[in-house]
Amino acid sequence: MHRKHASVFDLPKRLPHYAGYLIATEVGVLKKLTEDVQRPYVVALGGAKVSDKLAVIDQLLGKADRLLIGGGMAYTFLKAKGYEVGRSLLQEDQIPVVKEYMERAEKQGVELVLPVDALVAADFPDLKTKAPANPTTVAADAIPADQEGLDIGPETRKLYASKLADAATVFWNGPMGVFEHPDYAEGTKAVAQALVDAEGFTVVGGGDSAAAVRTLGFDEKAFGHISTGGGASLEYLEGKTLPGLAALED
């Protein structure tokens, strides 16, 4: 839907055209996240790179009540606050933009929540053997220079669960840590469990989040919707016009 391929964009100009059930379901869900939003509206974003989520954050700052940041992208936010992040995943070039978003969130009354602690280790875990990693837990402002953050810590898990508990609408995109290794799966598991426990409408978006739900043994039916839209869904949330949807509407 987000690519101007011949089969997506040109064929509907020449043949009778209709949306399939999956497209209709996805669009209906995404409208609940952008137009007909029940509040409080809480968004949990994780994943590796903050640059992948900048446009989404930009749009959601005007719509969400709370924004929870985790995963590798959180360390760019922590660095923007002046914290030492050691060898954690960091996009230095995005710090000015992140600072601007943090200022905007404060001005617009959006609660932007960052990790208060993290699981750290000197080396990235072996995902093939899944050998014990023996991480340590440190405060988010006390990550040692020779360590890297690989998951949110226990206090952050409790904090994020509490911030999701009263949500009427939740959108979660991106794991909270290296969930593929059991020693760093608890953060992602805690967020997934918080969505299961929430009484509101819950949406899991993105391939990694959907994979995490399955890998960690959650029942997919426990969530309001698991999006298979990937990049197309994110671009919809960014406010972009999707060529495939535009072609169907003509």
Coordinates of N, CA and C in Angstrom, one line a residue:
M1 N 0.8 -1.2 0.0 CA 0.0 0.0 0.0 C 0.8 1.3 0.0
H2 N 2.1 1.2 0.5 CA 2.9 2.4 0.6 C 3.9 2.5 -0.5
R3 N 3.8 1.6 -1.5 CA 4.7 1.6 -2.6 C 4.0 1.8 -3.9
K4 N 4.4 2.6 -4.8 CA 3.7 2.9 -6.0 C 4.0 1.9 -7.1
H5 N 3.8 0.6 -6.7 CA 4.1 -0.5 -7.7 C 2.9 -0.6 -8.7
A6 N 3.2 -1.1 -9.8 CA 2.1 -1.3 -10.9 C 0.9 -2.0 -10.3
S7 N 1.2 -3.1 -9.6 CA 0.1 -4.0 -9.1 C -0.8 -3.2 -8.1
V8 N -0.1 -2.3 -7.4 CA -0.8 -1.6 -6.3 C -1.5 -0.3 -6.8
F9 N -0.8 0.4 -7.7 CA -1.3 1.8 -8.0 C -1.9 1.8 -9.4
D10 N -1.3 1.1 -10.4 CA -1.8 1.3 -11.8 C -3.0 0.4 -12.1
L11 N -3.0 -0.8 -11.6 CA -4.1 -1.7 -12.0 C -5.5 -1.2 -11.6
P12 N -5.6 -0.6 -10.4 CA -6.9 -0.1 -10.0 C -7.5 1.0 -11.0
K13 N -6.6 1.6 -11.8 CA -7.0 2.6 -12.8 C -7.6 2.0 -14.0
R14 N -7.3 0.7 -14.2 CA -7.7 0.0 -15.4 C -8.8 -1.1 -15.2
L15 N -8.9 -1.6 -13.9 CA -9.8 -2.7 -13.6 C -10.7 -2.3 -12.4
P16 N -11.8 -3.0 -12.3 CA -12.6 -2.8 -11.1 C -11.7 -3.2 -9.9
H17 N -11.9 -2.4 -8.8 CA -11.0 -2.6 -7.7 C -11.7 -2.5 -6.3
Y18 N -11.2 -3.3 -5.4 CA -11.8 -3.3 -4.1 C -10.7 -3.6 -3.0
A19 N -10.9 -3.1 -1.8 CA -10.0 -3.5 -0.7 C -10.3 -4.9 -0.2
G20 N -9.3 -5.6 0.1 CA -9.5 -6.9 0.7 C -9.8 -6.8 2.2
Y21 N -10.2 -7.9 2.8 CA -10.6 -7.8 4.3 C -9.4 -7.4 5.1
L22 N -8.2 -7.8 4.8 CA -7.0 -7.4 5.6 C -6.8 -5.9 5.6
I23 N -6.8 -5.4 4.4 CA -6.7 -3.9 4.2 C -7.8 -3.2 5.0
A24 N -9.0 -3.6 4.8 CA -10.1 -2.9 5.5 C -9.9 -3.0 7.0
T25 N -9.5 -4.1 7.5 CA -9.3 -4.2 9.0 C -8.2 -3.3 9.4
E26 N -7.0 -3.4 8.7 CA -5.9 -2.5 9.1 C -6.3 -1.0 9.1
V27 N -6.9 -0.6 8.1 CA -7.3 0.8 8.0 C -8.3 1.2 9.1
G28 N -9.2 0.3 9.4 CA -10.1 0.6 10.5 C -9.4 0.7 11.8
V29 N -8.4 -0.1 12.0 CA -7.7 -0.1 13.3 C -6.8 1.2 13.3
L30 N -6.2 1.5 12.2 CA -5.3 2.7 12.2 C -6.1 4.0 12.4
K31 N -7.4 4.0 11.9 CA -8.2 5.2 12.2 C -8.5 5.4 13.6
K32 N -8.6 4.2 14.3 CA -8.8 4.3 15.8 C -7.6 4.9 16.5
L33 N -6.4 4.8 15.8 CA -5.2 5.4 16.4 C -4.9 6.8 16.0
T34 N -5.7 7.3 15.0 CA -5.4 8.6 14.5 C -6.6 9.6 14.5
E35 N -7.8 9.0 14.3 CA -8.9 9.9 14.2 C -9.9 9.7 15.3
D36 N -10.3 8.5 15.6 CA -11.4 8.3 16.6 C -10.7 7.6 17.8
V37 N -9.9 8.4 18.5 CA -9.1 7.9 19.6 C -9.8 8.0 20.9
Q38 N -9.8 6.9 21.6 CA -10.3 6.8 23.0 C -9.2 7.1 23.9
R39 N -9.4 7.9 24.9 CA -8.3 8.3 25.8 C -8.5 7.8 27.2
P40 N -7.4 7.6 27.9 CA -6.0 8.0 27.6 C -5.4 7.1 26.5
Y41 N -4.6 7.7 25.6 CA -4.0 7.1 24.5 C -2.5 7.0 24.8
V42 N -2.0 5.8 25.0 CA -0.6 5.5 25.3 C 0.1 4.8 24.2
V43 N 1.3 5.3 23.8 CA 2.1 4.7 22.8 C 3.4 4.3 23.4
A44 N 3.8 3.0 23.1 CA 5.1 2.5 23.6 C 5.9 2.2 22.3
L45 N 7.1 2.8 22.2 CA 7.9 2.7 21.1 C 9.3 2.1 21.5
G46 N 9.7 1.1 20.8 CA 11.0 0.5 21.0 C 11.7 0.3 19.7
G47 N 12.6 -0.7 19.7 CA 13.4 -1.0 18.5 C 14.7 -0.4 18.5
A48 N 15.5 -0.6 17.5 CA 16.9 -0.2 17.5 C 17.2 1.2 17.3
K49 N 16.7 1.8 16.2 CA 17.1 3.1 15.8 C 16.0 4.2 16.0
V50 N 16.3 5.3 16.6 CA 15.4 6.4 16.8 C 15.0 7.0 15.4
S51 N 16.0 7.0 14.5 CA 15.7 7.6 13.2 C 14.6 6.9 12.4
D52 N 14.3 5.6 12.7 CA 13.2 4.9 12.1 C 11.9 5.3 12.6
K53 N 11.8 6.0 13.8 CA 10.6 6.3 14.4 C 10.3 7.8 14.5
L54 N 11.3 8.7 13.9 CA 11.1 10.1 14.1 C 9.8 10.7 13.6
A55 N 9.5 10.2 12.4 CA 8.2 10.8 11.8 C 7.0 10.3 12.6
V56 N 7.0 9.1 13.1 CA 5.9 8.6 13.9 C 5.8 9.4 15.2
I57 N 7.0 9.7 15.8 CA 7.0 10.5 17.1 C 6.5 11.9 16.8
D58 N 6.9 12.4 15.7 CA 6.5 13.8 15.3 C 4.9 13.9 15.2
Q59 N 4.3 12.9 14.6 CA 2.8 12.9 14.5 C 2.2 12.6 15.9
L60 N 2.7 11.6 16.6 CA 2.1 11.2 17.8 C 2.2 12.2 19.0
L61 N 3.1 13.1 18.9 CA 3.2 14.2 19.9 C 2.0 15.0 19.9
G62 N 1.3 15.1 18.8 CA 0.1 15.8 18.7 C -1.2 15.0 19.1
K63 N -1.0 13.7 19.3 CA -2.2 12.9 19.4 C -2.2 12.1 20.7
A64 N -1.0 11.5 21.1 CA -0.9 10.7 22.3 C -0.9 11.4 23.6
D65 N -1.4 10.8 24.6 CA -1.3 11.4 26.0 C 0.0 11.0 26.7
R66 N 0.5 9.8 26.3 CA 1.8 9.3 26.9 C 2.6 8.6 25.9
L67 N 3.9 8.8 26.0 CA 4.8 8.2 25.0 C 5.9 7.5 25.8
L68 N 5.9 6.2 25.8 CA 6.9 5.4 26.5 C 8.0 5.0 25.5
I69 N 9.3 5.3 25.8 CA 10.4 5.0 24.9 C 11.3 3.9 25.5
G70 N 11.6 2.9 24.7 CA 12.4 1.8 25.1 C 13.3 1.3 24.0
G71 N 13.9 0.1 24.2 CA 14.8 -0.4 23.1 C 16.0 0.4 22.9
G72 N 16.7 0.1 21.8 CA 18.0 0.8 21.5 C 17.8 2.2 21.3
M73 N 16.6 2.7 20.8 CA 16.4 4.1 20.6 C 16.4 4.9 21.9
A74 N 16.1 4.3 23.0 CA 16.0 5.0 24.3 C 17.3 5.7 24.6
Y75 N 18.5 5.1 24.2 CA 19.8 5.6 24.6 C 20.1 6.9 24.0
T76 N 19.5 7.2 22.8 CA 19.7 8.5 22.2 C 18.9 9.5 23.0
F77 N 17.8 9.2 23.5 CA 17.0 10.1 24.4 C 17.8 10.3 25.7
L78 N 18.3 9.2 26.3 CA 19.1 9.4 27.5 C 20.3 10.3 27.3
K79 N 21.0 10.1 26.2 CA 22.2 10.9 25.9 C 21.7 12.3 25.7
A80 N 20.6 12.6 25.1 CA 20.1 13.9 25.0 C 19.8 14.6 26.3
K81 N 19.6 13.8 27.3 CA 19.4 14.4 28.7 C 20.7 14.6 29.4
G82 N 21.8 14.2 28.7 CA 23.1 14.4 29.3 C 23.7 13.2 30.0
Y83 N 23.0 12.0 29.9 CA 23.4 10.8 30.6 C 24.6 10.1 29.9
E84 N 25.4 9.4 30.6 CA 26.4 8.5 30.0 C 25.7 7.3 29.6
V85 N 25.9 6.8 28.3 CA 25.2 5.6 27.9 C 26.2 4.5 27.5
G86 N 27.5 4.8 27.8 CA 28.5 3.8 27.5 C 28.5 3.3 26.1
R87 N 28.5 2.0 25.8 CA 28.6 1.5 24.5 C 27.2 1.2 23.9
S88 N 26.2 1.7 24.5 CA 24.8 1.4 24.0 C 24.6 2.0 22.6
L89 N 23.7 1.4 22.0 CA 23.3 1.9 20.6 C 22.9 3.4 20.7
L90 N 23.6 4.2 19.9 CA 23.4 5.6 19.9 C 23.5 6.2 18.6
Q91 N 22.6 7.1 18.3 CA 22.6 7.9 17.0 C 22.9 9.4 17.4
E92 N 24.1 9.7 17.4 CA 24.6 11.0 17.8 C 23.9 12.1 17.0
D93 N 23.8 11.9 15.7 CA 23.3 12.9 14.8 C 21.8 13.2 15.0
Q94 N 21.1 12.3 15.8 CA 19.7 12.5 16.0 C 19.4 13.2 17.4
I95 N 20.5 13.5 18.1 CA 20.3 14.1 19.4 C 19.6 15.5 19.4
P96 N 20.0 16.4 18.4 CA 19.2 17.7 18.3 C 17.7 17.5 18.1
V97 N 17.4 16.6 17.2 CA 15.9 16.3 16.9 C 15.2 15.8 18.2
V98 N 15.9 14.8 18.8 CA 15.3 14.2 20.0 C 15.1 15.3 21.1
K99 N 16.1 16.2 21.3 CA 15.9 17.3 22.3 C 14.7 18.1 21.9
E100 N 14.5 18.4 20.6 CA 13.4 19.2 20.2 C 12.1 18.5 20.5
Y101 N 12.0 17.2 20.3 CA 10.8 16.4 20.6 C 10.5 16.4 22.1
M102 N 11.6 16.3 22.9 CA 11.4 16.3 24.3 C 10.8 17.7 24.8
E103 N 11.3 18.7 24.2 CA 10.8 20.1 24.5 C 9.3 20.2 24.1
R104 N 9.0 19.7 22.9 CA 7.7 19.8 22.4 C 6.7 19.0 23.2
A105 N 7.1 17.8 23.7 CA 6.3 17.0 24.5 C 5.9 17.7 25.8
E106 N 6.9 18.4 26.4 CA 6.6 19.1 27.6 C 5.7 20.3 27.4
K107 N 5.9 21.0 26.3 CA 5.0 22.2 26.0 C 3.6 21.7 25.7
Q108 N 3.4 20.6 25.0 CA 2.1 20.1 24.6 C 1.4 19.2 25.6
G109 N 2.1 19.0 26.8 CA 1.5 18.3 27.8 C 1.5 16.8 27.6
V110 N 2.4 16.3 26.7 CA 2.5 14.9 26.4 C 3.5 14.3 27.4
E111 N 3.1 13.3 28.1 CA 4.0 12.6 29.1 C 5.0 11.7 28.4
L112 N 6.3 12.1 28.3 CA 7.3 11.3 27.6 C 8.1 10.6 28.6
V113 N 8.0 9.3 28.7 CA 8.6 8.5 29.8 C 9.8 7.7 29.2
L114 N 10.9 7.9 29.9 CA 12.1 7.2 29.5 C 12.5 6.2 30.6
P115 N 13.4 5.2 30.2 CA 13.8 4.2 31.2 C 14.5 4.8 32.4
V116 N 14.2 4.3 33.6 CA 14.9 4.7 34.8 C 16.0 3.8 35.2
D117 N 16.0 2.6 34.6 CA 17.1 1.7 34.8 C 17.3 0.8 33.6
A118 N 18.4 0.0 33.6 CA 18.7 -0.8 32.4 C 19.5 -2.0 32.8
L119 N 19.3 -3.1 31.9 CA 20.2 -4.2 32.1 C 21.4 -4.0 31.1
V120 N 22.6 -4.1 31.7 CA 23.8 -3.8 30.9 C 24.8 -5.0 30.9
A121 N 25.6 -5.0 29.9 CA 26.7 -6.0 29.9 C 27.8 -5.5 29.0
A122 N 29.0 -6.1 29.1 CA 30.1 -5.6 28.3 C 30.1 -6.1 26.9
D123 N 29.3 -7.2 26.6 CA 29.3 -7.7 25.3 C 27.8 -8.0 24.9
F124 N 27.6 -7.9 23.6 CA 26.3 -8.3 23.1 C 26.1 -9.8 23.2
P125 N 24.9 -10.3 23.6 CA 24.7 -11.7 23.8 C 24.8 -12.5 22.6
D126 N 25.2 -13.8 22.7 CA 25.2 -14.8 21.6 C 23.8 -15.3 21.4
L127 N 23.2 -14.9 20.3 CA 21.8 -15.2 20.0 C 21.6 -16.6 19.4
K128 N 22.8 -17.2 19.0 CA 22.7 -18.6 18.5 C 22.7 -19.6 19.6
T129 N 23.6 -19.5 20.5 CA 23.7 -20.5 21.6 C 22.8 -20.1 22.8
K130 N 22.6 -18.7 22.8 CA 21.8 -18.2 24.0 C 22.4 -18.5 25.3
A131 N 23.8 -18.5 25.3 CA 24.5 -18.8 26.5 C 24.2 -17.7 27.6
P132 N 24.2 -18.0 28.9 CA 23.9 -17.0 29.9 C 24.8 -15.8 29.7
A133 N 24.1 -14.6 29.8 CA 24.8 -13.3 29.6 C 25.2 -12.7 30.9
N134 N 24.6 -13.0 32.0 CA 24.9 -12.4 33.3 C 24.9 -10.9 33.3
P135 N 23.8 -10.3 32.9 CA 23.8 -8.8 32.9 C 23.7 -8.2 34.3
T136 N 24.0 -7.0 34.5 CA 23.8 -6.3 35.7 C 22.8 -5.1 35.5
T137 N 22.1 -4.8 36.6 CA 21.1 -3.7 36.5 C 21.7 -2.4 37.1
V138 N 21.6 -1.3 36.3 CA 22.1 0.0 36.8 C 21.0 1.0 36.5
A139 N 21.2 2.1 37.2 CA 20.3 3.3 37.0 C 20.5 3.8 35.6
A140 N 19.5 4.4 35.0 CA 19.6 4.9 33.6 C 20.7 6.0 33.4
D141 N 20.9 6.7 34.5 CA 21.9 7.8 34.5 C 23.3 7.3 35.0
A142 N 23.5 6.0 35.1 CA 24.7 5.4 35.6 C 25.2 4.2 34.9
I143 N 25.0 4.3 33.5 CA 25.5 3.2 32.7 C 27.1 3.3 32.6
P144 N 27.8 2.3 32.9 CA 29.3 2.4 32.9 C 29.8 2.6 31.4
A145 N 30.9 3.3 31.3 CA 31.4 3.6 30.0 C 31.7 2.4 29.1
D146 N 32.1 1.3 29.8 CA 32.5 0.1 29.0 C 31.3 -0.9 28.9
Q147 N 30.1 -0.5 29.2 CA 28.9 -1.4 29.1 C 27.9 -0.9 28.1
E148 N 27.0 -1.8 27.7 CA 26.0 -1.4 26.8 C 24.6 -1.8 27.3
G149 N 23.6 -0.9 27.2 CA 22.3 -1.3 27.6 C 21.6 -2.2 26.6
L150 N 21.0 -3.3 27.2 CA 20.4 -4.3 26.3 C 18.9 -4.6 26.6
D151 N 18.4 -4.0 27.7 CA 17.0 -4.2 28.0 C 16.7 -3.1 29.1
I152 N 15.4 -2.8 29.2 CA 15.0 -2.0 30.3 C 15.0 -2.8 31.6
G153 N 15.3 -2.1 32.7 CA 15.4 -2.8 34.0 C 14.1 -3.0 34.7
P154 N 14.2 -3.7 35.8 CA 12.9 -4.0 36.6 C 12.1 -2.9 37.0
E155 N 12.7 -1.8 37.4 CA 11.9 -0.6 37.8 C 11.2 0.1 36.6
T156 N 11.9 0.0 35.5 CA 11.3 0.6 34.3 C 10.1 -0.3 33.8
R157 N 10.2 -1.6 34.0 CA 9.1 -2.5 33.7 C 7.9 -2.2 34.5
K158 N 8.1 -2.0 35.8 CA 7.0 -1.6 36.7 C 6.4 -0.3 36.3
L159 N 7.3 0.7 36.0 CA 6.8 2.0 35.6 C 6.0 2.0 34.3
Y160 N 6.5 1.3 33.3 CA 5.8 1.2 32.0 C 4.4 0.5 32.2
A161 N 4.4 -0.6 33.0 CA 3.2 -1.3 33.2 C 2.1 -0.4 33.9
S162 N 2.6 0.4 34.8 CA 1.7 1.4 35.5 C 1.2 2.4 34.5
K163 N 2.0 2.9 33.6 CA 1.6 3.9 32.6 C 0.7 3.3 31.5
L164 N 0.6 2.0 31.4 CA -0.2 1.4 30.4 C -1.6 0.9 31.0
A165 N -1.6 0.8 32.3 CA -2.7 0.2 33.0 C -4.1 0.8 32.8
D166 N -4.1 2.2 32.7 CA -5.4 2.9 32.6 C -5.7 3.3 31.2
A167 N -4.9 2.8 30.2 CA -5.0 3.3 28.8 C -6.3 2.8 28.2
A168 N -7.0 3.6 27.5 CA -8.2 3.2 26.7 C -7.7 2.8 25.3
T169 N -6.6 3.3 24.8 CA -6.0 3.0 23.6 C -4.5 2.8 23.7
V170 N -4.0 1.7 23.2 CA -2.5 1.5 23.2 C -2.0 1.1 21.9
F171 N -0.9 1.7 21.5 CA -0.2 1.3 20.3 C 1.2 1.0 20.7
W172 N 1.7 -0.3 20.4 CA 3.0 -0.7 20.8 C 3.8 -1.1 19.5
N173 N 4.9 -0.4 19.3 CA 5.8 -0.8 18.1 C 7.2 -0.8 18.6
G174 N 7.8 -2.0 18.5 CA 9.2 -2.2 18.8 C 9.5 -2.8 20.1
P175 N 10.4 -3.8 20.2 CA 10.7 -4.4 21.5 C 11.5 -3.5 22.4
M176 N 11.5 -3.8 23.7 CA 12.2 -3.0 24.7 C 13.6 -3.4 24.9
G177 N 14.0 -4.5 24.3 CA 15.4 -5.0 24.5 C 15.7 -6.1 23.5
V178 N 16.8 -6.8 23.7 CA 17.2 -7.9 22.8 C 16.4 -9.1 23.2
F179 N 15.1 -9.1 22.9 CA 14.2 -10.2 23.4 C 14.5 -11.6 22.9
E180 N 15.3 -11.7 21.8 CA 15.7 -13.0 21.3 C 16.5 -13.8 22.3
H181 N 17.2 -13.1 23.2 CA 17.9 -13.8 24.3 C 17.1 -13.7 25.6
P182 N 17.0 -14.9 26.2 CA 16.2 -14.9 27.4 C 16.6 -14.0 28.6
D183 N 17.9 -13.6 28.7 CA 18.3 -12.7 29.7 C 17.9 -11.3 29.5
Y184 N 17.4 -11.0 28.2 CA 17.1 -9.6 27.9 C 15.6 -9.5 27.3
A185 N 14.8 -10.5 27.7 CA 13.5 -10.6 27.2 C 12.4 -10.0 28.1
E186 N 12.8 -9.8 29.4 CA 11.8 -9.4 30.4 C 11.2 -8.1 30.2
G187 N 11.9 -7.1 29.6 CA 11.3 -5.8 29.3 C 10.2 -5.9 28.3
T188 N 10.5 -6.6 27.2 CA 9.5 -6.7 26.1 C 8.3 -7.5 26.7
K189 N 8.6 -8.6 27.4 CA 7.6 -9.4 28.0 C 6.7 -8.6 29.0
A190 N 7.2 -7.7 29.7 CA 6.5 -6.9 30.7 C 5.5 -5.9 29.9
V191 N 6.0 -5.4 28.8 CA 5.1 -4.5 28.0 C 4.0 -5.3 27.4
A192 N 4.3 -6.4 26.8 CA 3.3 -7.3 26.2 C 2.2 -7.7 27.3
Q193 N 2.7 -8.1 28.5 CA 1.8 -8.5 29.5 C 0.9 -7.3 29.9
A194 N 1.5 -6.1 30.0 CA 0.7 -4.9 30.3 C -0.4 -4.6 29.3
L195 N -0.1 -4.9 28.0 CA -1.2 -4.8 27.0 C -2.3 -5.8 27.2
V196 N -1.9 -7.1 27.5 CA -2.8 -8.1 27.8 C -3.7 -7.7 29.0
D197 N -3.2 -7.2 30.0 CA -3.9 -6.8 31.2 C -4.8 -5.5 31.0
A198 N -4.4 -4.7 30.1 CA -5.1 -3.4 29.9 C -6.6 -3.7 29.4
E199 N -7.5 -2.9 29.8 CA -8.9 -3.1 29.4 C -9.2 -2.4 28.1
G200 N -8.3 -1.5 27.7 CA -8.6 -0.7 26.5 C -8.3 -1.5 25.2
F201 N -8.3 -0.8 24.1 CA -8.1 -1.3 22.8 C -6.6 -1.3 22.6
T202 N -6.0 -2.5 22.3 CA -4.5 -2.6 22.2 C -4.1 -3.1 20.8
V203 N -3.1 -2.4 20.3 CA -2.6 -2.7 19.0 C -1.1 -3.0 19.0
V204 N -0.7 -4.1 18.5 CA 0.7 -4.4 18.4 C 1.1 -4.2 16.9
G205 N 2.1 -3.4 16.7 CA 2.4 -3.0 15.3 C 3.9 -3.3 15.0
G206 N 4.2 -3.7 13.8 CA 5.6 -4.0 13.4 C 6.0 -5.4 13.5
G207 N 6.8 -5.9 12.6 CA 7.2 -7.3 12.6 C 7.9 -7.7 13.8
D208 N 8.8 -6.9 14.4 CA 9.6 -7.3 15.6 C 8.7 -7.5 16.8
S209 N 7.7 -6.6 16.9 CA 6.8 -6.7 18.1 C 5.9 -7.9 17.9
A210 N 5.4 -8.2 16.7 CA 4.6 -9.3 16.5 C 5.4 -10.6 16.7
A211 N 6.6 -10.6 16.3 CA 7.5 -11.8 16.5 C 7.8 -12.0 17.9
A212 N 7.9 -10.9 18.7 CA 8.2 -11.0 20.1 C 7.0 -11.6 20.8
V213 N 5.8 -11.2 20.4 CA 4.5 -11.8 21.0 C 4.5 -13.3 20.9
R214 N 4.9 -13.7 19.7 CA 4.8 -15.2 19.4 C 6.0 -15.9 20.1
T215 N 7.2 -15.3 20.0 CA 8.4 -15.9 20.6 C 8.2 -16.1 22.1
L216 N 7.6 -15.1 22.8 CA 7.5 -15.1 24.2 C 6.2 -15.8 24.7
G217 N 5.5 -16.4 23.8 CA 4.4 -17.3 24.1 C 3.1 -16.7 24.5
F218 N 2.8 -15.5 24.0 CA 1.5 -14.9 24.3 C 0.5 -15.3 23.3
D219 N -0.8 -15.4 23.7 CA -1.9 -15.7 22.8 C -2.2 -14.5 22.0
E220 N -2.1 -14.6 20.7 CA -2.4 -13.4 19.9 C -3.8 -12.8 20.1
K221 N -4.7 -13.7 20.5 CA -6.1 -13.3 20.7 C -6.3 -12.4 21.9
A222 N -5.2 -12.3 22.7 CA -5.3 -11.5 24.0 C -5.1 -10.0 23.6
F223 N -4.7 -9.7 22.4 CA -4.5 -8.3 22.0 C -5.6 -7.9 21.1
G224 N -5.9 -6.6 21.1 CA -7.0 -6.1 20.3 C -6.8 -6.3 18.8
H225 N -5.5 -6.1 18.4 CA -5.2 -6.3 17.0 C -3.6 -6.4 16.9
I226 N -3.2 -7.3 16.0 CA -1.8 -7.4 15.7 C -1.6 -7.0 14.3
S227 N -1.0 -5.9 14.0 CA -0.9 -5.4 12.7 C 0.2 -6.1 11.9
T228 N -0.2 -6.4 10.6 CA 0.8 -7.0 9.7 C 1.2 -6.0 8.6
G229 N 0.9 -4.7 8.9 CA 1.1 -3.7 7.9 C 2.5 -3.2 7.7
G230 N 3.4 -3.5 8.8 CA 4.8 -3.1 8.7 C 5.0 -1.6 8.4
G231 N 5.8 -1.4 7.4 CA 6.1 0.0 7.0 C 5.0 0.8 6.5
A232 N 4.0 0.1 5.9 CA 2.8 0.8 5.4 C 2.0 1.4 6.6
S233 N 1.9 0.6 7.6 CA 1.1 1.1 8.8 C 1.8 2.3 9.5
L234 N 3.2 2.2 9.6 CA 3.9 3.3 10.1 C 3.8 4.6 9.3
E235 N 3.8 4.4 8.0 CA 3.7 5.6 7.1 C 2.3 6.2 7.3
Y236 N 1.3 5.4 7.4 CA -0.1 5.8 7.7 C -0.1 6.7 9.0
L237 N 0.5 6.1 10.0 CA 0.5 6.8 11.3 C 1.4 8.1 11.2
E238 N 2.3 8.2 10.3 CA 3.1 9.4 10.1 C 2.3 10.5 9.3
G239 N 1.1 10.1 8.8 CA 0.3 11.1 8.1 C 0.5 11.1 6.6
K240 N 1.3 10.2 6.1 CA 1.6 10.1 4.7 C 0.4 9.5 3.9
T241 N 0.3 9.9 2.6 CA -0.7 9.4 1.7 C -0.1 8.1 1.2
L242 N -0.8 7.0 1.3 CA -0.4 5.7 0.8 C -0.9 5.5 -0.6
P243 N 0.0 5.3 -1.6 CA -0.5 5.2 -3.0 C -1.5 4.1 -3.2
G244 N -1.4 3.0 -2.5 CA -2.4 1.9 -2.7 C -3.8 2.3 -2.2
L245 N -3.8 3.1 -1.1 CA -5.1 3.5 -0.6 C -5.7 4.6 -1.5
A246 N -4.8 5.5 -2.0 CA -5.2 6.6 -2.9 C -5.9 6.0 -4.2
A247 N -5.3 4.9 -4.7 CA -5.8 4.3 -5.9 C -7.1 3.7 -5.6
L248 N -7.3 3.1 -4.5 CA -8.6 2.5 -4.2 C -9.7 3.5 -4.0
E249 N -9.3 4.7 -3.5 CA -10.3 5.7 -3.3 C -10.8 6.5 -4.5
D250 N -10.0 6.4 -5.6 CA -10.4 7.1 -6.9 C -11.6 6.5 -7.5

